[in-house]
Short mmCIF file of N, CA and C in Angstrom, two decimals:
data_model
loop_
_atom_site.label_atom_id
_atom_site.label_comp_id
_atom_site.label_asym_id
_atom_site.label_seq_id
_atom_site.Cartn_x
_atom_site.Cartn_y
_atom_site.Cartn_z
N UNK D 28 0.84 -1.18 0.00
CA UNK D 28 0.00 0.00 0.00
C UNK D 28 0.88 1.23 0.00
N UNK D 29 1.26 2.09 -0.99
CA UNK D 29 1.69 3.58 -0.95
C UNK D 29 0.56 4.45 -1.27
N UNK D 30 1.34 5.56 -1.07
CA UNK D 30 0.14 7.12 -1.16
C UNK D 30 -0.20 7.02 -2.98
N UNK D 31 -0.86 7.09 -3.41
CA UNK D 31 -1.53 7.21 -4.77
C UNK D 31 -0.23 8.27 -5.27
N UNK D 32 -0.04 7.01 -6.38
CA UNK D 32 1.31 7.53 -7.83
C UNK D 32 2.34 7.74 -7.04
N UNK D 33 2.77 7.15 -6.05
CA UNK D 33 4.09 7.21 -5.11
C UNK D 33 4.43 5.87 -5.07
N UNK D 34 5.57 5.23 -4.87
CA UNK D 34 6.54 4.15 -3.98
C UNK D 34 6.53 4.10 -2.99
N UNK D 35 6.35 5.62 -1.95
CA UNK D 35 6.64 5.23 -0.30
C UNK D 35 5.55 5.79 0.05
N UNK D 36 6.13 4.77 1.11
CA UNK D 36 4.99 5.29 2.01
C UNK D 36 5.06 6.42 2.86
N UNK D 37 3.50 7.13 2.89
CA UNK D 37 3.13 8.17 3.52
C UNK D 37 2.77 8.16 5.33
N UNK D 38 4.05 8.89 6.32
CA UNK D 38 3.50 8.66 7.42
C UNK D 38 3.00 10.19 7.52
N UNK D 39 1.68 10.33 8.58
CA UNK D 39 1.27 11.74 8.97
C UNK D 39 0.83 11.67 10.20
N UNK D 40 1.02 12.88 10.72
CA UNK D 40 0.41 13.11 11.64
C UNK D 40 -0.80 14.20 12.05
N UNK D 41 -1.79 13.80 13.26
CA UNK D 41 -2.88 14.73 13.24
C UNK D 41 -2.70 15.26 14.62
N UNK D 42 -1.90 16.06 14.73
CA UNK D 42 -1.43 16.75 16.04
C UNK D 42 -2.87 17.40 16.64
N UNK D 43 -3.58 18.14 15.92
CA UNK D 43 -4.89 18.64 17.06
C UNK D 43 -6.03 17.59 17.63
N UNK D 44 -4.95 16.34 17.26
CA UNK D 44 -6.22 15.04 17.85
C UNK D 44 -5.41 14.24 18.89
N UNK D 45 -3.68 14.90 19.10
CA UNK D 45 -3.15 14.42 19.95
C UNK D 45 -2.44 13.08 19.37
N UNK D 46 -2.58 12.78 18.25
CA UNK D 46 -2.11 11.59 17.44
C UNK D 46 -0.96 11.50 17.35
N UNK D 47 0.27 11.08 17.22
CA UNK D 47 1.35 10.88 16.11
C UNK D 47 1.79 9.82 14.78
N UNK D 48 2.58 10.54 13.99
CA UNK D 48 2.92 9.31 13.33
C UNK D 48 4.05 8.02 14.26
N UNK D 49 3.50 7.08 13.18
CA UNK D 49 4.20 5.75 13.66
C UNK D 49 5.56 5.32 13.43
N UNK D 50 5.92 4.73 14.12
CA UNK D 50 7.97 5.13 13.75
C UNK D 50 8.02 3.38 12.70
N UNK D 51 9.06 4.14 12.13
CA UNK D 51 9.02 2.70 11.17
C UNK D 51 8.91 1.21 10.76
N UNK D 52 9.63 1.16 12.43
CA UNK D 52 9.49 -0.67 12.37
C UNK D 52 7.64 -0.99 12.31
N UNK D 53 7.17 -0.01 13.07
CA UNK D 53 5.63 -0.19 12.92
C UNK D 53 4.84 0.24 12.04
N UNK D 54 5.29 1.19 11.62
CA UNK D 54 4.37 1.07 10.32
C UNK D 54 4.56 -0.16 9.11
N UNK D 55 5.50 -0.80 9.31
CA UNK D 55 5.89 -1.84 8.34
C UNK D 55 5.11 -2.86 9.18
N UNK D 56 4.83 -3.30 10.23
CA UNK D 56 3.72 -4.05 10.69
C UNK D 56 2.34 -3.61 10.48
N UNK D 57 2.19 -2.80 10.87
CA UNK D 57 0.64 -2.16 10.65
C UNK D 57 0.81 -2.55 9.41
N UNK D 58 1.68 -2.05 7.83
CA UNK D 58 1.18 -2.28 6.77
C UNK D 58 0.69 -3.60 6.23
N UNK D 59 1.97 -4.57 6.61
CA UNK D 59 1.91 -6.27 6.55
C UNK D 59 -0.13 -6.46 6.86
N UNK D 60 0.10 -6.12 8.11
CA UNK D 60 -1.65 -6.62 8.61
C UNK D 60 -2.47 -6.40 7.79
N UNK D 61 -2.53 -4.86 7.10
CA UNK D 61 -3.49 -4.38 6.50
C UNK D 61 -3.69 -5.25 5.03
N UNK D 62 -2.71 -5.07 4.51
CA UNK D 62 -2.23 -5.79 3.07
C UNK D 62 -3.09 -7.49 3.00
N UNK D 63 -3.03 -7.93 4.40
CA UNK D 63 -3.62 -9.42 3.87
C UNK D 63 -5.15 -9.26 3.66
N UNK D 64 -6.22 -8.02 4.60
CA UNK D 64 -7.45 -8.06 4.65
C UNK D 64 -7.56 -7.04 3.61
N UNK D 65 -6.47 -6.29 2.82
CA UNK D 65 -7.76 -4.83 2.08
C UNK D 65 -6.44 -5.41 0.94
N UNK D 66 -6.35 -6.24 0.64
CA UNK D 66 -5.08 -6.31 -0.71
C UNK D 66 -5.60 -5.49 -2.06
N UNK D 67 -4.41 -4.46 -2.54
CA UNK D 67 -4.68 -3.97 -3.52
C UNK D 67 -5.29 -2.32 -3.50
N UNK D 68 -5.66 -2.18 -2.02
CA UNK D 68 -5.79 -0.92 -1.38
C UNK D 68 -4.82 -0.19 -1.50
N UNK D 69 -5.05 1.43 -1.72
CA UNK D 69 -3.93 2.54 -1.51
C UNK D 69 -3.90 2.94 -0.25
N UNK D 70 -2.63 3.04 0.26
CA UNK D 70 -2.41 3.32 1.94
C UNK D 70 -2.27 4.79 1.69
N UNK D 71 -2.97 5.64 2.60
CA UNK D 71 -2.77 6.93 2.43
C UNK D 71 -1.69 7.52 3.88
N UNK D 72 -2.15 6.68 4.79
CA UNK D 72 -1.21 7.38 6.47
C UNK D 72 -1.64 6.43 7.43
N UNK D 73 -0.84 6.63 8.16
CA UNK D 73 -0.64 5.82 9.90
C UNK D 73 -0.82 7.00 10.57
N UNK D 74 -1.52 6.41 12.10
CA UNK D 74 -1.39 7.65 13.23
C UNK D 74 -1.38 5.92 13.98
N UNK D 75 -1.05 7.09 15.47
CA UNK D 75 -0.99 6.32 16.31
C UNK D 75 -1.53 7.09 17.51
N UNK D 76 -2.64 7.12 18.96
CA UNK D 76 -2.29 7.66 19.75
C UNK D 76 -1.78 7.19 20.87
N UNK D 77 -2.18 8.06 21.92
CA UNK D 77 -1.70 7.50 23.47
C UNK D 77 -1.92 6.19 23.78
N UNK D 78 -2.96 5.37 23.67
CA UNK D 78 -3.74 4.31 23.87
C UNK D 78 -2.76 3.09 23.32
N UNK D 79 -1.66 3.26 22.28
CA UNK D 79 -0.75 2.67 21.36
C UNK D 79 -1.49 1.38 20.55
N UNK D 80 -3.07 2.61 20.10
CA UNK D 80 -3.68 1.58 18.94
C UNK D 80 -3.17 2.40 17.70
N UNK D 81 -3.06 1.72 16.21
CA UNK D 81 -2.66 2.51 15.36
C UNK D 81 -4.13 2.40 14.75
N UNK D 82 -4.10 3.19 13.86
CA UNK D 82 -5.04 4.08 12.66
C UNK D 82 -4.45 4.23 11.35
N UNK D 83 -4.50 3.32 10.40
CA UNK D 83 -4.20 3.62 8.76
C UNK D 83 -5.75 3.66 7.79
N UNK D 84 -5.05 4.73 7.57
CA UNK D 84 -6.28 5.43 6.26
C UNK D 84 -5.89 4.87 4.86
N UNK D 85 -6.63 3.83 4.59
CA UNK D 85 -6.69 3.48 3.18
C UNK D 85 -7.76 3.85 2.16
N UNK D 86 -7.43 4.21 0.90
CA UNK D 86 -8.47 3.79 0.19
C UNK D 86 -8.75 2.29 -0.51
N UNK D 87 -9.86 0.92 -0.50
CA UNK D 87 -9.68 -0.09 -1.25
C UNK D 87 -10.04 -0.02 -2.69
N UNK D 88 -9.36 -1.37 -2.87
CA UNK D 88 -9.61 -1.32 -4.23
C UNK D 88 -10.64 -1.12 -5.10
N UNK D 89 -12.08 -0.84 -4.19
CA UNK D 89 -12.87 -0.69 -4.67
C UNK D 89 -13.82 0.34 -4.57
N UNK D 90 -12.29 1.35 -4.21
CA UNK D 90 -12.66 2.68 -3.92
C UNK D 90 -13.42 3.56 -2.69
N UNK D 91 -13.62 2.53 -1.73
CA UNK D 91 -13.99 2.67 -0.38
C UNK D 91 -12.66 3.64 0.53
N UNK D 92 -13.27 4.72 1.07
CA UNK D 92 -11.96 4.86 2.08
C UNK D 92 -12.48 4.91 3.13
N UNK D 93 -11.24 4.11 4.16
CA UNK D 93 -11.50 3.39 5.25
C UNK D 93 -10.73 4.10 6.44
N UNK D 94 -10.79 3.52 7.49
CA UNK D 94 -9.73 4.17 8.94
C UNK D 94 -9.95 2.44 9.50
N UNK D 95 -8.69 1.78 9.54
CA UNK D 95 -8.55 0.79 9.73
C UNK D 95 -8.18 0.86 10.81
N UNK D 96 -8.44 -0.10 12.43
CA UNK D 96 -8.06 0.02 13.40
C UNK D 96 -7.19 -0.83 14.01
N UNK D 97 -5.59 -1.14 14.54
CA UNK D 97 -5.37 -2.07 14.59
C UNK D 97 -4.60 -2.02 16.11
N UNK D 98 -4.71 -2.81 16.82
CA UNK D 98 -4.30 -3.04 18.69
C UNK D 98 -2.68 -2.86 18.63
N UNK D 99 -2.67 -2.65 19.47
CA UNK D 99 -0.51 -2.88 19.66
C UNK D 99 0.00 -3.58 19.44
N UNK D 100 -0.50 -4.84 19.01
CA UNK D 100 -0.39 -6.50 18.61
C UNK D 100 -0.16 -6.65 16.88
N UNK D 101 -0.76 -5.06 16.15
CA UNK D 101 -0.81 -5.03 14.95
C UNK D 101 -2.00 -5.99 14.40
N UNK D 102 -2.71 -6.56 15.43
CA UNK D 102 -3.98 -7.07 14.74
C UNK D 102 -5.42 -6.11 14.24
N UNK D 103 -6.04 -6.48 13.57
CA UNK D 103 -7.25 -5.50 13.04
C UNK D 103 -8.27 -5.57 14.16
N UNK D 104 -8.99 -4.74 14.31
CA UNK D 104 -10.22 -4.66 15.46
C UNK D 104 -10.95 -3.98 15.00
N UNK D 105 -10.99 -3.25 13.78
CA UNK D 105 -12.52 -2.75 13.36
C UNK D 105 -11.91 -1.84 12.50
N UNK D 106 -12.78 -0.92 11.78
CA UNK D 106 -12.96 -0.31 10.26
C UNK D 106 -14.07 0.51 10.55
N UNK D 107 -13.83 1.92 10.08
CA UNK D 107 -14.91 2.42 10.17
C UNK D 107 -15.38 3.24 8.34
#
């Protein structure tokens, strides 16, 4: 998953929500996870907050965009 017409990936952050971006070794987990349930999806960003659940914003392949939710474990727990 990269940012649409890019190679890398896009980390961001949403500082007035208290969020940060995710430091690398984890976003390369978060991505792995995402990749097996939304394959073919464009990854747009990772956040992460206090709680140390992450948040990647994809769009899927079928043009849905999503906020994928995944535990500290890097497992999925919901989609909104």
């Amino acid at each position: 998953l990269h940012p649409q017409g890019s190679q890398q990936p896009l980390i961001s952050a949403v500082s007035a929500r208290k969020r940060c971006c995710a430091p690398p070794a984890a976003l390369t987990k978060v991505k792995d996870a995402v990749i097996v349930k939304y394959r073919g999806g464009t990854f747009n960003r990772v956040e992460t907050d206090s709680g140390s659940v992450y948040e990647t914003h994809i769009a899927t392949s079928a043009g849905d965009n999503l906020t994928v939710e995944l535990d500290k474990d890097y497992a999925i727990t919901g989609s909104e």
